[in-house]
Amino acid sequence: MIKMQLPPDDCENFANKPRTQRCSFSYASRCPDSVWIDEHYSKLHQNNNTHKKQIFVGCNKGMDAINALRMGSGNSQFDVGQWREAMGVTDDDGVCHQARASLQFPLPDNNQKDEEDTERSSSSSSSSSQVYCIEPMPATYRVLSQSSSKLGYDKKGLTITNAAVSKTDGTIPFPNGKKAGKEGKSIEHCMNNPDMDCVNVDMYSLDTYANKFVEEDMPINYLSVDVEGFDQDVLLGGKDTLRRVHYLEFEYNWMGSWRNQTLSSLINLLDNEYGFTCYWPGIKNSIWRITGCWLDYYDIQFWSNVACVNRNMEDAKGIADRMEELFHETLKGGDYYVMSYANRKKLRMWRQGLKYIERSEEEENEARRKRQELKRTQKQQNEK
């Protein structure tokens, strides 16, 4: 059933063209909704359990980190819309629309505090979440720090560090561009372009960073890694830290160190050494287990996301059970969840929150004609 829902054809046919993203597990996990995490944190808030630690390696514009701060603390003062305004992000919602305030974590009714309660809870370290935001790009780091200070988040649980994370400690050059939050720029641009304006930034292994900035022996509830192709290097440098992690998300692609690494080796390491069960996270409550269900074409490298839960952690048991439950429900969904290029329109509409209606070829052609006619009319009106 997994192979039917995540067919290998596109992956194999476009293996030499990874930028096309023509692969089933890439379609499936491109912008996951991760409902199991939202549900888990909602239950925690009902029990007033909001002291959480979350690490974002590769913070970018910080939208996901701020949503995690809101999610972990249950505090409505942490708002993606306000953060977006402070960052000056006016023309970019992010690849997965992370900057849309309407998509941020929905707080339970009992966590909607009035201003007085919000201010009191925000200043209390015993009731707030801690988010560690690690960003190597100097320009992006500067804007992140300024925004955090402007909103007072730096005093309420948000720690921003200008550093890179990898397998070892040291320093490493990164582009010193003027535009903040430009995804796709990494150390490779400095290595391959000697004339590029680059500056050295501190580099830590994940273990060194956790020992330096995160309370020792405290669990890490959420670890997100998105570092433009060097994700496995980050995890390889976290032999001790990974034993503290409840839930992990990382990006898989064809760039950076992934060129000489395989997903299969990392999945085995996470499983055998740390007790992680990993999945392709999808949308519409869909999810496919990778651990114990390995298919060889998963080692064909396309941009995708992987979500893992530590089954050895008692506090993560609720997440593990829910992910596995949704996995079995996905399989029962049969061809409803087929992730293929032929179904790309349905997947795109799902991600936009729109209802997909099956149409005949004639109906599709008529709808396309009407759209083209509308565009021509609008263009003519704009030219007048």
Tab-separated table of C-alpha atoms in Angstrom, residues 54-202:
chain	number	residue	atom	x	y	z
A	54	GLN	CA	12.824	23.757	21.429
A	55	ILE	CA	15.830	24.209	19.125
A	56	PHE	CA	15.755	25.509	15.554
A	57	VAL	CA	19.007	24.919	13.671
A	58	GLY	CA	18.640	27.160	10.641
A	59	CYS	CA	16.192	29.742	11.934
A	60	ASN	CA	15.832	31.778	8.724
A	61	LYS	CA	13.134	34.438	9.255
A	62	GLY	CA	12.094	32.857	12.533
A	63	MET	CA	8.440	32.245	11.659
A	64	ASP	CA	8.520	28.594	12.716
A	65	ALA	CA	10.489	29.463	15.856
A	66	ILE	CA	7.941	32.079	16.947
A	67	ASN	CA	5.093	29.681	16.306
A	68	ALA	CA	6.943	27.116	18.429
A	69	LEU	CA	7.374	29.708	21.188
A	70	ARG	CA	3.637	30.315	21.085
A	71	MET	CA	2.927	26.583	20.927
A	72	GLY	CA	5.259	25.699	23.775
A	73	SER	CA	4.221	28.497	26.133
A	74	GLY	CA	0.518	28.737	25.337
A	75	ASN	CA	1.003	32.488	25.396
A	76	SER	CA	-0.980	34.590	22.900
A	77	GLN	CA	1.576	37.402	23.147
A	78	PHE	CA	3.846	35.426	20.842
A	79	ASP	CA	2.288	36.197	17.499
A	80	VAL	CA	3.541	35.400	13.995
A	81	GLY	CA	1.766	38.438	12.552
A	82	GLN	CA	3.559	40.812	14.928
A	83	TRP	CA	6.854	39.074	14.264
A	84	ARG	CA	6.367	39.347	10.529
A	85	GLU	CA	5.763	43.085	10.874
A	86	ALA	CA	8.835	43.526	13.093
A	87	MET	CA	10.951	41.592	10.570
A	88	GLY	CA	9.665	43.768	7.740
A	89	VAL	CA	8.396	40.762	5.809
A	90	THR	CA	5.717	42.194	3.540
A	91	ASP	CA	6.009	40.290	0.280
A	92	ASP	CA	6.865	36.736	1.255
A	93	ASP	CA	4.747	34.206	3.153
A	94	GLY	CA	7.547	31.647	3.083
A	95	VAL	CA	7.710	28.473	1.024
A	96	CYS	CA	5.054	26.853	3.216
A	97	HIS	CA	3.231	30.069	4.189
A	98	GLN	CA	4.815	30.078	7.660
A	99	ALA	CA	4.408	33.856	7.805
A	100	ARG	CA	0.617	33.705	7.659
A	101	ALA	CA	-0.710	34.515	11.118
A	102	SER	CA	-3.881	32.604	10.295
A	103	LEU	CA	-1.849	29.361	10.207
A	104	GLN	CA	-0.110	29.771	13.562
A	105	PHE	CA	-0.762	27.457	16.494
A	106	PRO	CA	-4.388	27.858	17.692
A	107	LEU	CA	-4.391	28.373	21.437
A	108	PRO	CA	-7.028	26.536	23.493
A	109	ASP	CA	-9.698	28.796	24.984
A	110	ASN	CA	-8.337	28.392	28.481
A	111	ASN	CA	-4.987	29.784	27.286
A	112	GLN	CA	-6.357	33.008	25.833
A	113	LYS	CA	-5.094	35.341	28.523
A	114	ASP	CA	-6.024	38.946	29.055
A	115	GLU	CA	-3.194	41.487	28.877
A	116	GLU	CA	-2.459	41.425	32.606
A	117	ASP	CA	-2.247	37.625	32.763
A	118	THR	CA	-0.186	37.547	29.577
A	119	GLU	CA	2.380	39.993	30.926
A	120	ARG	CA	2.631	38.146	34.209
A	121	SER	CA	3.066	34.719	32.579
A	122	SER	CA	5.570	36.046	30.056
A	123	SER	CA	7.904	37.259	32.780
A	124	SER	CA	7.737	33.974	34.669
A	125	SER	CA	10.426	31.500	33.624
A	126	SER	CA	8.484	28.659	35.250
A	127	SER	CA	5.576	28.992	32.851
A	128	SER	CA	7.250	29.918	29.576
A	129	SER	CA	8.745	28.010	26.688
A	130	GLN	CA	12.401	28.359	25.707
A	131	VAL	CA	13.209	28.515	22.006
A	132	TYR	CA	16.800	28.497	20.755
A	133	CYS	CA	17.081	30.037	17.306
A	134	ILE	CA	20.427	29.382	15.563
A	135	GLU	CA	21.109	31.382	12.403
A	136	PRO	CA	24.507	31.563	10.621
A	137	MET	CA	23.695	34.260	8.047
A	138	PRO	CA	24.925	37.556	9.595
A	139	ALA	CA	22.317	39.754	7.885
A	140	THR	CA	19.467	37.479	8.932
A	141	TYR	CA	20.821	37.213	12.476
A	142	ARG	CA	20.904	41.019	12.825
A	143	VAL	CA	17.263	41.410	11.804
A	144	LEU	CA	16.194	38.496	14.004
A	145	SER	CA	17.932	40.068	17.010
A	146	GLN	CA	16.459	43.497	16.337
A	147	SER	CA	12.951	42.080	15.998
A	148	SER	CA	13.290	40.013	19.162
A	149	SER	CA	14.467	43.040	21.124
A	150	LYS	CA	11.732	45.259	19.687
A	151	LEU	CA	8.975	42.853	20.752
A	152	GLY	CA	10.636	41.933	24.037
A	153	TYR	CA	10.837	38.266	23.069
A	154	ASP	CA	14.529	38.180	24.011
A	155	LYS	CA	13.457	38.516	27.656
A	156	LYS	CA	10.624	36.011	27.355
A	157	GLY	CA	12.254	32.827	26.163
A	158	LEU	CA	13.780	33.467	22.723
A	159	THR	CA	17.553	32.967	22.422
A	160	ILE	CA	19.098	33.885	19.053
A	161	THR	CA	22.649	32.816	18.244
A	162	ASN	CA	24.740	33.792	15.219
A	163	ALA	CA	26.416	30.458	14.581
A	164	ALA	CA	26.519	27.397	12.367
A	165	VAL	CA	25.959	23.858	13.634
A	166	SER	CA	27.754	20.856	12.173
A	167	LYS	CA	29.732	17.764	13.185
A	168	THR	CA	32.628	19.676	14.748
A	169	ASP	CA	33.545	22.968	16.421
A	170	GLY	CA	35.408	25.821	14.762
A	171	THR	CA	34.595	28.703	12.433
A	172	ILE	CA	33.173	28.675	8.924
A	173	PRO	CA	32.518	31.359	6.248
A	174	PHE	CA	28.975	32.446	5.401
A	175	PRO	CA	27.704	35.003	2.866
A	176	ASN	CA	27.551	38.506	4.334
A	177	GLY	CA	24.616	39.658	2.233
A	178	LYS	CA	22.389	42.624	2.968
A	179	LYS	CA	19.048	40.851	2.531
A	180	ALA	CA	17.815	38.925	5.554
A	181	GLY	CA	16.195	35.517	5.338
A	182	LYS	CA	17.347	34.576	1.864
A	183	GLU	CA	16.971	30.802	1.741
A	184	GLY	CA	19.310	28.731	-0.405
A	185	LYS	CA	22.480	30.587	0.594
A	186	SER	CA	24.986	28.513	2.531
A	187	ILE	CA	28.662	27.774	3.089
A	188	GLU	CA	28.820	26.268	-0.411
A	189	HIS	CA	28.408	29.723	-1.906
A	190	CYS	CA	31.538	30.886	-0.091
A	191	MET	CA	33.488	27.735	-0.987
A	192	ASN	CA	32.599	27.925	-4.672
A	193	ASN	CA	32.805	31.713	-5.106
A	194	PRO	CA	36.092	33.100	-3.746
A	195	ASP	CA	35.094	36.658	-4.687
A	196	MET	CA	31.873	36.543	-2.634
A	197	ASP	CA	31.681	38.743	0.454
A	198	CYS	CA	31.841	36.182	3.276
A	199	VAL	CA	32.574	36.379	6.994
A	200	ASN	CA	33.595	33.710	9.475
A	201	VAL	CA	30.999	32.708	12.058
A	202	ASP	CA	31.329	30.400	15.045
